[in-house]
Coordinates of C-alpha atoms in Angstrom, one line a residue:
Chain A
M1 CA -122.6 -42.7 -68.0
R2 CA -119.6 -41.5 -70.2
V3 CA -115.9 -41.8 -68.4
G4 CA -112.8 -40.3 -69.4
F5 CA -109.5 -40.9 -69.2
L6 CA -107.3 -38.7 -68.6
G7 CA -103.6 -40.6 -69.5
F8 CA -103.8 -43.4 -70.7
G9 CA -100.9 -45.5 -69.3
E10 CA -101.2 -49.1 -67.7
A11 CA -103.1 -47.9 -64.7
A12 CA -105.9 -46.0 -66.5
S13 CA -105.9 -48.3 -69.4
A14 CA -106.5 -51.2 -66.6
I15 CA -108.5 -49.6 -65.1
A16 CA -110.3 -48.7 -68.5
A17 CA -110.7 -52.2 -69.5
G18 CA -112.5 -53.4 -66.9
L19 CA -114.9 -51.0 -66.3
Y20 CA -115.6 -52.1 -70.4
E21 CA -116.6 -55.4 -69.2
A22 CA -118.5 -54.1 -66.2
G23 CA -120.3 -52.1 -69.1
V24 CA -119.0 -48.8 -69.5
T25 CA -119.3 -48.6 -73.2
D26 CA -118.7 -45.2 -73.3
I27 CA -115.1 -44.6 -72.9
V28 CA -113.0 -41.7 -73.9
A29 CA -109.4 -42.0 -73.6
Y30 CA -107.3 -38.9 -74.3
D31 CA -103.2 -39.1 -74.0
V32 CA -100.9 -36.3 -75.1
A33 CA -98.2 -38.7 -75.1
P34 CA -99.2 -42.4 -76.8
G35 CA -97.1 -44.6 -76.1
P36 CA -96.2 -48.0 -78.3
K37 CA -98.9 -50.0 -76.2
T38 CA -101.5 -47.3 -77.1
S39 CA -103.8 -49.2 -79.7
E40 CA -103.4 -52.0 -77.9
R41 CA -104.4 -50.8 -74.9
L42 CA -107.4 -49.1 -76.8
A43 CA -108.6 -52.1 -78.4
L44 CA -109.7 -53.5 -74.9
I45 CA -112.2 -50.5 -74.7
G46 CA -113.5 -51.3 -78.3
R47 CA -111.3 -48.2 -80.1
D48 CA -108.9 -47.9 -82.5
R49 CA -107.4 -44.3 -82.0
L50 CA -107.1 -41.5 -78.8
S51 CA -110.1 -39.3 -78.3
E52 CA -109.8 -35.7 -78.5
R53 CA -109.4 -33.6 -75.6
A54 CA -112.6 -31.6 -76.1
E55 CA -114.5 -34.9 -75.7
L56 CA -113.6 -35.3 -72.2
A57 CA -116.7 -32.2 -71.7
G58 CA -119.1 -34.9 -72.3
C59 CA -117.9 -36.6 -69.3
D60 CA -119.7 -37.5 -65.7
V61 CA -116.2 -38.7 -64.3
V62 CA -113.4 -38.2 -65.6
F63 CA -110.3 -40.0 -64.1
S64 CA -106.9 -38.1 -64.1
A65 CA -104.0 -40.7 -64.5
V66 CA -101.0 -39.2 -65.2
T67 CA -97.7 -39.0 -62.8
A68 CA -97.7 -37.4 -59.9
D69 CA -95.1 -34.5 -60.8
T70 CA -97.5 -33.8 -64.4
C71 CA -100.9 -33.8 -62.5
V72 CA -101.2 -30.0 -61.3
A73 CA -100.5 -29.4 -65.2
A74 CA -102.3 -31.9 -66.3
A75 CA -105.3 -29.9 -64.2
E76 CA -105.0 -26.7 -65.7
S77 CA -104.8 -28.3 -69.3
V78 CA -108.3 -29.5 -69.6
A79 CA -109.6 -26.9 -66.9
A80 CA -111.1 -24.8 -69.6
D81 CA -113.1 -28.0 -70.9
L82 CA -114.8 -28.8 -67.0
H83 CA -117.9 -27.9 -65.9
P84 CA -120.3 -28.1 -63.4
G85 CA -121.8 -31.5 -62.7
Q86 CA -118.9 -33.4 -63.5
V87 CA -116.8 -35.4 -61.1
Y88 CA -112.9 -34.6 -61.2
A89 CA -110.9 -37.1 -60.1
D90 CA -107.0 -37.6 -59.0
L91 CA -105.7 -41.4 -59.0
N92 CA -102.1 -39.6 -59.5
S93 CA -99.6 -40.8 -56.5
C94 CA -99.1 -37.3 -55.2
S95 CA -98.7 -35.3 -51.5
P96 CA -101.6 -34.1 -49.7
T97 CA -100.9 -31.1 -50.5
V98 CA -99.9 -31.3 -54.5
K99 CA -103.9 -33.0 -53.9
A100 CA -105.2 -30.1 -52.5
R101 CA -103.6 -28.5 -55.9
V102 CA -105.5 -30.0 -58.2
G103 CA -108.2 -29.6 -56.3
R104 CA -107.9 -25.9 -56.4
V105 CA -108.0 -26.1 -59.6
V106 CA -110.6 -28.0 -60.2
A107 CA -112.6 -26.2 -58.1
A108 CA -112.7 -23.1 -60.3
S109 CA -113.8 -24.8 -63.3
G110 CA -117.0 -25.7 -61.8
A111 CA -116.3 -29.4 -61.7
L112 CA -117.0 -32.2 -58.2
F113 CA -113.1 -32.4 -57.2
A114 CA -112.1 -35.9 -56.0
G115 CA -109.0 -37.2 -54.8
V116 CA -108.1 -40.1 -55.4
A117 CA -105.4 -42.4 -53.0
V118 CA -105.3 -45.8 -55.2
M119 CA -104.5 -48.0 -52.2
S120 CA -103.1 -51.0 -54.4
A121 CA -101.4 -52.4 -57.2
V122 CA -103.5 -51.7 -60.4
P123 CA -102.9 -54.2 -63.0
P124 CA -104.2 -58.0 -61.3
L125 CA -107.9 -55.5 -59.6
R126 CA -108.0 -52.9 -62.5
H127 CA -111.4 -50.8 -61.7
R128 CA -112.0 -53.0 -58.6
V129 CA -108.8 -51.8 -57.1
P130 CA -109.2 -49.9 -53.4
M131 CA -109.6 -46.3 -53.4
L132 CA -109.9 -44.1 -51.0
A133 CA -111.2 -40.2 -51.8
D134 CA -111.9 -37.2 -50.3
G135 CA -113.1 -33.9 -51.3
P136 CA -116.3 -32.4 -52.8
G137 CA -116.7 -35.2 -55.4
A138 CA -116.0 -37.9 -53.3
L139 CA -119.5 -39.1 -52.4
A140 CA -120.7 -38.7 -56.6
L141 CA -117.8 -40.2 -57.6
A142 CA -118.2 -43.0 -55.2
E143 CA -122.1 -43.7 -55.7
R144 CA -121.4 -43.4 -60.2
M145 CA -118.9 -45.7 -59.9
A146 CA -120.3 -48.1 -57.1
A147 CA -122.8 -50.3 -59.9
Y148 CA -119.4 -50.8 -61.9
G149 CA -117.8 -52.7 -59.1
M150 CA -115.7 -50.4 -58.0
Q151 CA -114.4 -50.1 -54.4
I152 CA -114.5 -46.4 -53.2
E153 CA -114.3 -45.6 -49.3
V154 CA -115.4 -42.0 -48.8
I155 CA -112.8 -40.4 -46.4
P156 CA -114.2 -37.4 -44.8
G157 CA -111.9 -34.6 -43.8
D158 CA -110.2 -31.9 -46.7
V159 CA -108.3 -32.4 -49.7
G160 CA -105.6 -34.7 -49.2
A161 CA -106.9 -37.0 -45.9
A162 CA -106.5 -39.6 -48.4
A163 CA -103.5 -39.5 -50.0
A164 CA -102.2 -38.3 -46.3
M165 CA -103.5 -42.3 -45.2
K166 CA -102.0 -43.8 -47.5
M167 CA -98.5 -41.9 -47.7
F168 CA -98.4 -42.1 -43.5
R169 CA -99.4 -45.6 -43.9
S170 CA -96.6 -46.3 -46.3
A171 CA -94.3 -44.5 -44.4
I172 CA -94.6 -46.8 -42.0
V173 CA -94.5 -50.3 -44.3
K174 CA -91.7 -49.7 -45.9
G175 CA -89.6 -47.9 -42.7
M176 CA -90.3 -51.0 -41.2
E177 CA -89.2 -53.1 -44.3
A178 CA -85.7 -50.7 -43.6
L179 CA -86.1 -51.4 -40.3
F180 CA -85.6 -55.2 -40.4
L181 CA -83.2 -55.2 -43.3
E182 CA -81.0 -53.3 -41.3
A183 CA -81.5 -54.9 -37.9
L184 CA -81.2 -58.3 -39.4
L185 CA -77.6 -58.5 -41.9
P186 CA -75.7 -58.0 -39.0
A187 CA -77.6 -60.0 -37.0
R188 CA -77.2 -62.7 -39.4
R189 CA -73.5 -62.2 -39.3
F190 CA -73.7 -62.9 -35.7
G191 CA -76.1 -66.1 -35.7
V192 CA -78.8 -64.7 -34.1
D193 CA -81.2 -63.2 -37.2
Q194 CA -83.7 -66.1 -36.4
R195 CA -83.4 -65.4 -32.9
V196 CA -84.9 -61.9 -33.0
L197 CA -87.2 -62.5 -35.1
Q198 CA -88.6 -65.1 -32.8
S199 CA -88.3 -63.0 -30.2
L200 CA -90.6 -60.2 -31.7
S201 CA -92.8 -62.7 -32.0
E202 CA -93.0 -63.8 -28.4
S203 CA -92.6 -60.3 -27.3
F204 CA -95.7 -59.6 -29.0
G205 CA -98.0 -62.3 -29.3
S206 CA -101.0 -61.5 -30.1
M207 CA -101.3 -57.7 -30.9
R208 CA -102.4 -56.2 -34.3
L209 CA -99.7 -54.3 -36.0
G210 CA -102.0 -51.0 -35.2
E211 CA -102.2 -52.1 -31.4
L212 CA -98.7 -52.7 -31.0
G213 CA -98.4 -49.2 -32.8
A214 CA -100.2 -47.3 -30.5
Y215 CA -98.8 -49.1 -27.4
L216 CA -95.4 -48.4 -28.1
L217 CA -96.4 -44.3 -28.4
E218 CA -98.2 -44.6 -25.1
R219 CA -95.2 -46.0 -23.4
H220 CA -93.1 -43.6 -25.3
A221 CA -93.0 -40.4 -23.0
L222 CA -92.3 -42.3 -20.1
H223 CA -89.3 -43.4 -21.4
A224 CA -88.0 -41.3 -24.4
S225 CA -84.8 -39.9 -23.3
R226 CA -83.5 -43.6 -22.5
R227 CA -85.2 -45.1 -26.0
A228 CA -83.3 -42.6 -27.6
H229 CA -80.2 -43.6 -25.6
E230 CA -80.5 -47.1 -26.2
L231 CA -81.4 -46.9 -30.6
A232 CA -78.3 -44.8 -30.3
E233 CA -76.4 -47.4 -29.3
A234 CA -77.7 -49.9 -31.4
A235 CA -77.3 -47.8 -34.3
D236 CA -73.6 -48.1 -33.1
T237 CA -73.6 -51.6 -32.9
I238 CA -74.4 -51.9 -37.0
A239 CA -71.4 -49.8 -37.1
E240 CA -69.4 -51.4 -35.8
A241 CA -70.5 -54.4 -38.0
G242 CA -69.8 -52.8 -40.9
L243 CA -73.3 -51.6 -42.1
E244 CA -74.1 -47.2 -42.3
P245 CA -77.4 -47.3 -39.9
Y246 CA -79.6 -44.9 -42.1
A247 CA -82.6 -46.3 -40.6
V248 CA -81.7 -46.7 -37.0
R249 CA -79.7 -43.8 -37.1
G250 CA -82.9 -41.7 -38.9
G251 CA -84.8 -43.2 -35.7
A252 CA -82.6 -42.9 -32.7
E253 CA -82.6 -38.8 -33.8
R254 CA -86.6 -38.9 -33.7
L255 CA -86.2 -40.2 -30.1
R256 CA -83.8 -38.2 -29.4
W257 CA -86.1 -35.0 -30.5
S258 CA -89.1 -36.6 -28.9
A259 CA -87.8 -36.6 -25.7
Q260 CA -86.5 -33.0 -26.1
R261 CA -89.6 -31.4 -26.5
L262 CA -91.2 -33.6 -24.5
A263 CA -88.4 -32.0 -21.4
D264 CA -88.9 -28.8 -22.9
R265 CA -93.0 -28.8 -22.7
E266 CA -92.6 -30.1 -18.8
G267 CA -96.4 -31.1 -19.8
V268 CA -97.9 -34.4 -18.8
P269 CA -99.3 -35.3 -22.1
G270 CA -103.0 -36.2 -22.2
S271 CA -104.3 -40.1 -22.2
G272 CA -103.5 -42.5 -25.1
Y273 CA -101.5 -42.2 -27.7
E274 CA -103.4 -39.1 -28.9
G275 CA -102.5 -37.4 -25.9
L276 CA -98.9 -38.3 -26.8
L277 CA -99.0 -36.6 -30.3
D278 CA -100.9 -33.6 -29.2
A279 CA -98.3 -32.6 -27.0
L280 CA -95.5 -33.1 -29.2
W281 CA -97.0 -31.1 -32.4
Chain B
M1 CA -71.9 -70.6 -3.2
R2 CA -69.9 -67.4 -3.2
V3 CA -71.0 -64.6 -6.0
G4 CA -69.7 -61.6 -6.3
F5 CA -70.4 -58.2 -7.9
L6 CA -67.9 -56.1 -9.8
G7 CA -70.1 -52.2 -9.5
F8 CA -72.5 -52.5 -7.1
G9 CA -75.3 -50.0 -8.7
E10 CA -79.0 -50.2 -8.7
A11 CA -78.8 -52.7 -11.0
A12 CA -76.7 -55.0 -9.4
S13 CA -77.8 -54.5 -5.9
A14 CA -81.3 -55.6 -7.2
I15 CA -79.7 -59.0 -8.6
A16 CA -77.5 -59.8 -5.5
A17 CA -80.9 -58.6 -2.7
G18 CA -83.0 -60.9 -4.8
L19 CA -80.0 -63.7 -5.1
Y20 CA -79.9 -63.2 -0.8
E21 CA -83.3 -63.9 -0.1
A22 CA -83.2 -67.4 -2.8
G23 CA -80.2 -68.3 -0.6
V24 CA -76.7 -66.9 -1.6
T25 CA -76.0 -65.4 1.7
D26 CA -72.4 -65.2 0.9
I27 CA -72.1 -61.7 -1.5
V28 CA -69.1 -59.7 -2.3
A29 CA -69.5 -56.1 -3.3
Y30 CA -67.1 -54.4 -4.8
D31 CA -67.4 -50.7 -6.6
V32 CA -64.7 -48.2 -6.3
A33 CA -67.2 -45.7 -6.0
P34 CA -69.6 -45.8 -3.1
G35 CA -72.8 -43.7 -3.7
P36 CA -75.6 -42.4 -1.3
K37 CA -77.5 -45.2 -1.4
T38 CA -74.8 -47.9 -0.9
S39 CA -75.7 -49.0 2.8
E40 CA -79.0 -49.4 2.2
R41 CA -78.1 -51.3 -0.4
L42 CA -75.9 -53.3 1.4
A43 CA -78.3 -54.0 3.9
L44 CA -80.4 -55.5 1.8
I45 CA -77.5 -58.4 1.4
G46 CA -76.9 -58.8 4.8
R47 CA -74.2 -56.5 5.4
D48 CA -72.6 -53.1 6.8
R49 CA -70.0 -52.1 3.8
L50 CA -68.6 -52.9 0.8
S51 CA -65.7 -55.6 -0.1
E52 CA -62.2 -55.3 -1.0
R53 CA -61.3 -55.7 -4.8
A54 CA -59.5 -59.0 -3.3
E55 CA -61.9 -61.0 -1.9
L56 CA -63.5 -61.0 -5.9
A57 CA -61.2 -63.9 -5.7
G58 CA -62.9 -66.4 -3.5
C59 CA -66.4 -65.8 -5.8
D60 CA -67.7 -68.9 -8.0
V61 CA -69.2 -66.1 -9.6
V62 CA -68.2 -62.7 -10.5
F63 CA -71.0 -60.6 -11.9
S64 CA -69.7 -57.5 -13.4
A65 CA -72.4 -54.4 -13.4
V66 CA -70.7 -51.7 -14.2
T67 CA -71.7 -49.1 -17.0
A68 CA -71.2 -50.1 -20.9
D69 CA -68.3 -47.6 -21.1
T70 CA -66.1 -48.7 -18.7
C71 CA -67.0 -52.7 -18.7
V72 CA -63.6 -53.6 -20.5
A73 CA -61.6 -51.4 -18.1
A74 CA -63.5 -52.8 -14.9
A75 CA -62.4 -56.5 -16.3
E76 CA -59.3 -55.3 -16.7
S77 CA -58.6 -54.0 -13.0
V78 CA -59.4 -57.6 -11.2
A79 CA -57.8 -59.1 -14.4
A80 CA -55.1 -59.9 -11.7
D81 CA -57.4 -61.1 -9.1
L82 CA -59.4 -64.0 -11.2
H83 CA -58.5 -67.8 -11.7
P84 CA -59.5 -70.6 -13.3
G85 CA -62.7 -72.1 -12.6
Q86 CA -64.2 -68.7 -11.4
V87 CA -66.8 -67.7 -14.3
Y88 CA -66.8 -63.8 -14.7
A89 CA -69.9 -62.8 -16.1
D90 CA -70.5 -59.4 -17.6
L91 CA -74.1 -58.0 -17.6
N92 CA -73.3 -54.6 -19.3
S93 CA -74.9 -53.0 -22.2
C94 CA -72.5 -52.9 -24.4
S95 CA -71.7 -53.7 -27.8
P96 CA -70.7 -57.3 -29.1
T97 CA -67.6 -55.7 -30.1
V98 CA -66.9 -54.5 -26.7
K99 CA -67.9 -58.3 -25.2
A100 CA -65.7 -59.5 -27.1
R101 CA -63.0 -57.2 -25.9
V102 CA -63.7 -58.6 -22.2
G103 CA -64.4 -62.1 -22.6
R104 CA -60.3 -61.8 -24.2
V105 CA -58.8 -59.7 -21.4
V106 CA -61.1 -62.7 -19.1
A107 CA -59.5 -65.3 -20.8
A108 CA -56.0 -64.0 -20.5
S109 CA -56.7 -64.4 -16.1
G110 CA -57.6 -68.6 -16.6
A111 CA -61.6 -68.0 -15.8
L112 CA -65.0 -68.3 -17.5
F113 CA -66.3 -65.6 -19.4
A114 CA -69.7 -65.3 -20.2
G115 CA -71.4 -62.6 -22.3
V116 CA -75.1 -61.4 -20.8
A117 CA -77.4 -59.8 -22.3
V118 CA -80.6 -58.3 -19.8
M119 CA -83.3 -58.9 -21.8
S120 CA -85.6 -56.6 -19.5
A121 CA -85.6 -53.9 -16.2
V122 CA -83.7 -55.4 -13.7
P123 CA -85.7 -53.9 -10.6
P124 CA -89.1 -55.3 -10.5
L125 CA -87.3 -59.0 -11.8
R126 CA -84.4 -58.4 -9.8
H127 CA -82.1 -61.8 -10.3
R128 CA -85.5 -63.7 -12.5
V129 CA -84.2 -60.9 -14.8
P130 CA -84.7 -63.1 -18.0
M131 CA -80.7 -62.9 -19.9
L132 CA -79.0 -64.9 -22.5
A133 CA -75.7 -65.8 -21.8
D134 CA -72.6 -66.8 -24.6
G135 CA -68.8 -67.2 -24.4
P136 CA -67.4 -70.5 -22.9
G137 CA -68.4 -70.3 -19.2
A138 CA -72.2 -69.5 -20.2
L139 CA -73.4 -73.1 -19.7
A140 CA -71.7 -72.9 -16.1
L141 CA -73.4 -69.8 -15.5
A142 CA -76.8 -71.4 -16.3
E143 CA -76.0 -74.3 -14.2
R144 CA -74.4 -72.8 -10.7
M145 CA -77.1 -70.2 -10.9
A146 CA -80.1 -71.9 -12.1
A147 CA -80.7 -73.5 -8.8
Y148 CA -81.3 -69.5 -6.6
G149 CA -84.0 -69.0 -10.1
M150 CA -82.2 -67.2 -12.5
Q151 CA -83.5 -68.1 -15.6
I152 CA -80.2 -67.7 -18.2
E153 CA -81.0 -69.3 -21.8
V154 CA -77.5 -70.4 -23.3
I155 CA -76.9 -68.8 -26.8
P156 CA -74.7 -70.7 -29.1
G157 CA -72.3 -69.0 -31.2
D158 CA -69.0 -66.5 -30.6
V159 CA -68.8 -63.8 -27.6
G160 CA -71.2 -61.2 -28.6
A161 CA -73.9 -63.5 -30.3
A162 CA -76.4 -62.4 -26.7
A163 CA -75.6 -58.8 -27.0
A164 CA -75.9 -58.4 -30.9
M165 CA -79.6 -60.7 -30.3
K166 CA -80.2 -57.9 -27.5
M167 CA -79.4 -55.0 -29.7
F168 CA -80.6 -55.9 -32.9
R169 CA -83.7 -56.8 -31.1
S170 CA -83.8 -53.2 -30.0
A171 CA -83.4 -51.6 -33.4
I172 CA -85.9 -53.3 -34.6
V173 CA -88.5 -52.3 -31.5
K174 CA -87.4 -48.5 -31.0
G175 CA -86.9 -48.0 -34.3
M176 CA -90.8 -48.9 -34.9
E177 CA -91.3 -46.5 -32.1
A178 CA -89.2 -43.6 -34.2
L179 CA -91.3 -44.5 -36.9
F180 CA -94.8 -44.7 -35.7
L181 CA -94.0 -41.1 -33.9
E182 CA -93.0 -39.8 -37.1
A183 CA -95.9 -41.0 -39.3
L184 CA -98.7 -40.7 -37.0
L185 CA -97.9 -37.1 -35.9
P186 CA -98.7 -35.7 -39.8
A187 CA -101.4 -38.8 -39.8
R188 CA -103.4 -36.8 -37.1
R189 CA -102.6 -32.8 -38.3
F190 CA -105.3 -34.8 -41.3
G191 CA -106.9 -36.3 -38.9
V192 CA -106.5 -39.9 -40.3
D193 CA -103.9 -41.6 -37.4
Q194 CA -106.5 -43.5 -36.4
R195 CA -107.4 -44.8 -40.1
V196 CA -104.0 -45.6 -40.5
L197 CA -103.1 -47.7 -37.4
Q198 CA -106.7 -49.7 -38.1
S199 CA -105.9 -50.2 -41.8
L200 CA -102.4 -51.8 -40.5
S201 CA -104.0 -54.0 -38.4
E202 CA -106.2 -54.7 -41.0
S203 CA -103.8 -55.9 -43.7
F204 CA -101.2 -57.8 -41.5
G205 CA -104.1 -59.4 -39.3
S206 CA -103.1 -62.5 -38.1
M207 CA -99.3 -62.3 -38.6
R208 CA -97.1 -62.1 -35.9
L209 CA -93.9 -58.8 -35.8
G210 CA -91.2 -62.2 -36.3
E211 CA -93.2 -63.1 -39.3
L212 CA -94.2 -60.2 -40.7
G213 CA -90.9 -59.3 -40.5
A214 CA -90.3 -61.7 -42.5
Y215 CA -92.5 -61.4 -45.3
L216 CA -91.5 -58.4 -45.7
L217 CA -87.9 -59.2 -46.6
E218 CA -88.7 -62.1 -48.6
R219 CA -90.7 -60.0 -51.2
H220 CA -88.2 -57.2 -50.7
A221 CA -86.0 -57.7 -53.5
L222 CA -89.1 -58.1 -56.1
H223 CA -90.0 -54.3 -55.6
A224 CA -86.9 -52.6 -53.6
S225 CA -86.1 -49.9 -56.5
R226 CA -90.3 -49.0 -56.0
R227 CA -90.2 -49.5 -52.6
A228 CA -87.7 -46.7 -52.2
H229 CA -89.0 -44.3 -54.0
E230 CA -92.1 -44.9 -52.3
L231 CA -90.4 -44.1 -49.2
A232 CA -88.8 -41.2 -50.4
E233 CA -92.5 -39.6 -51.5
A234 CA -93.8 -40.3 -48.2
A235 CA -90.3 -38.7 -46.3
D236 CA -91.0 -35.7 -48.7
T237 CA -94.5 -36.2 -47.6
I238 CA -93.5 -35.4 -44.0
A239 CA -91.2 -32.7 -44.5
E240 CA -94.3 -30.9 -46.2
A241 CA -96.4 -31.0 -43.4
G242 CA -93.6 -29.6 -41.5
L243 CA -92.1 -32.4 -39.6
E244 CA -88.2 -33.1 -40.1
P245 CA -88.7 -37.2 -42.1
Y246 CA -85.6 -38.2 -40.1
A247 CA -86.4 -42.2 -39.5
V248 CA -88.7 -42.2 -43.1
R249 CA -85.8 -40.5 -44.7
G250 CA -83.4 -43.0 -43.4
G251 CA -85.5 -45.6 -44.3
A252 CA -85.2 -44.8 -47.9
E253 CA -81.8 -44.8 -48.1
R254 CA -81.4 -48.0 -46.4
L255 CA -84.2 -48.9 -49.1
R256 CA -82.1 -47.2 -52.0
W257 CA -78.5 -48.9 -51.1
S258 CA -80.4 -52.5 -50.9
A259 CA -81.9 -51.8 -54.9
Q260 CA -78.6 -50.3 -56.0
R261 CA -76.5 -53.8 -54.1
L262 CA -79.7 -55.8 -55.7
A263 CA -78.9 -54.5 -59.5
D264 CA -75.4 -55.5 -59.1
R265 CA -75.2 -57.6 -58.4
E266 CA -77.8 -59.1 -61.0
G267 CA -77.9 -61.9 -59.0
V268 CA -81.9 -63.2 -58.1
P269 CA -80.9 -64.5 -54.0
G270 CA -82.1 -68.1 -52.8
S271 CA -85.2 -68.6 -51.2
G272 CA -86.7 -66.8 -48.0
Y273 CA -85.7 -63.8 -46.0
E274 CA -82.0 -65.7 -45.3
G275 CA -81.3 -65.8 -49.2
L276 CA -81.9 -62.1 -49.4
L277 CA -79.4 -61.0 -46.8
D278 CA -76.9 -63.3 -47.8
A279 CA -77.2 -61.6 -51.3
L280 CA -77.2 -58.5 -49.8
W281 CA -73.9 -58.2 -47.7

């Protein structure tokens, strides 16, 4: 098993070092721009210099770990060295559309493309960090790397599904972080921050977060217009307290959009949250 | 016990009808603009006509249930009829600042002001709908009405605390509704909506919503800048999918603001989410 890295920065070298310890001793590390830590990182995989680009041609799996904005160019720069039977796995944190673009470059070379979404910070977990993979090379990637302890879950669907899952999940979790910040900052001025948190815990007691999301959307169609209005009022209250209500105002705009669209369609959406989503798109 | 209503619309008449059944037979119902349902509503409290404004002077408790934008004017219109010993309870869904303005009008009349936040829809629960009350009249209000089954929780703090609690809680719940909508609409296009919900449930398993909020903020200071960047990327991905990312873009703006402010202050915030909030204000 020979594994190659296109880009040998922090994430790539952490995964490589983990694989090396797990028994992958034949590692190709290619990087156009070595940095001050490169020697130290190479030492962890038993090497003293970076590899030549052409050495990627001999790899069973090539991991691209560059930056989100250079991942298409990186694939193009090595496309001539790729060949059928190889898996080219793009680990970069880019959008589904960009993943698909990389996928087309790789497909043209004959290699199998896997679009990978890395689901947690790499350094502490190294090669064992949970990953989702889609595309024609996903299964081969998961099978080839499982013996070395990599945790790769194959996502059915088009190239981009794994990246989409990561991005939209991230939108919710980090969007909630912003929302709690924006609501609790003024709440604390009124001495009610703890009471707000407690009330939220009481209202949605044992519901898990995904269930709560589905529940909110299931009731959305019935109340969209009133809720849009109430959220706009909450935004005004935050503004009155002296904080620009970026997140809450944006949310009110989204609900207003939805209320308008539901009114235009005059259609009762199908059942469940899925029916609402299908009616709104 | 004589109870008065200033404004006799849907909410007021539902509470009045509940109180009438619970034994408050002496009810004053005053409204400047009777509507088509007024007669029917009056019948539920054993009356056939609306009361004169001056009759509010004889009430132990006066409930104001007009609209958020007329509640100051409504208080001013009856201020001359109010007197010490009465409780004037404002039930309107207005901001903390507006509650405080009503409170000043009422205080000048000598009556005791209670700023009330109605925490659920009135019609199904009528007079038993949960309420929070603040201000100098909150305790007297709760005590006078408890015998008739009203559920009034007294909130310590300035006038406006109850309204703040309701508004900022509403900002979080309805903001989440907007966020789930905005992230799951494009997620469903990629066939990963269910997977996103499931992943959220798995990640935050047994955490209650209030605990999750505190947890997100406790870790915020360490990662604010990276999370702002990642949320902006998620917004770009939603835009790429064809949806204007109102809520997510607003959230990214909030995180960017916070990251900048934390950088400017160079201070490590105190412990817990409270420390972060105090450092950011």
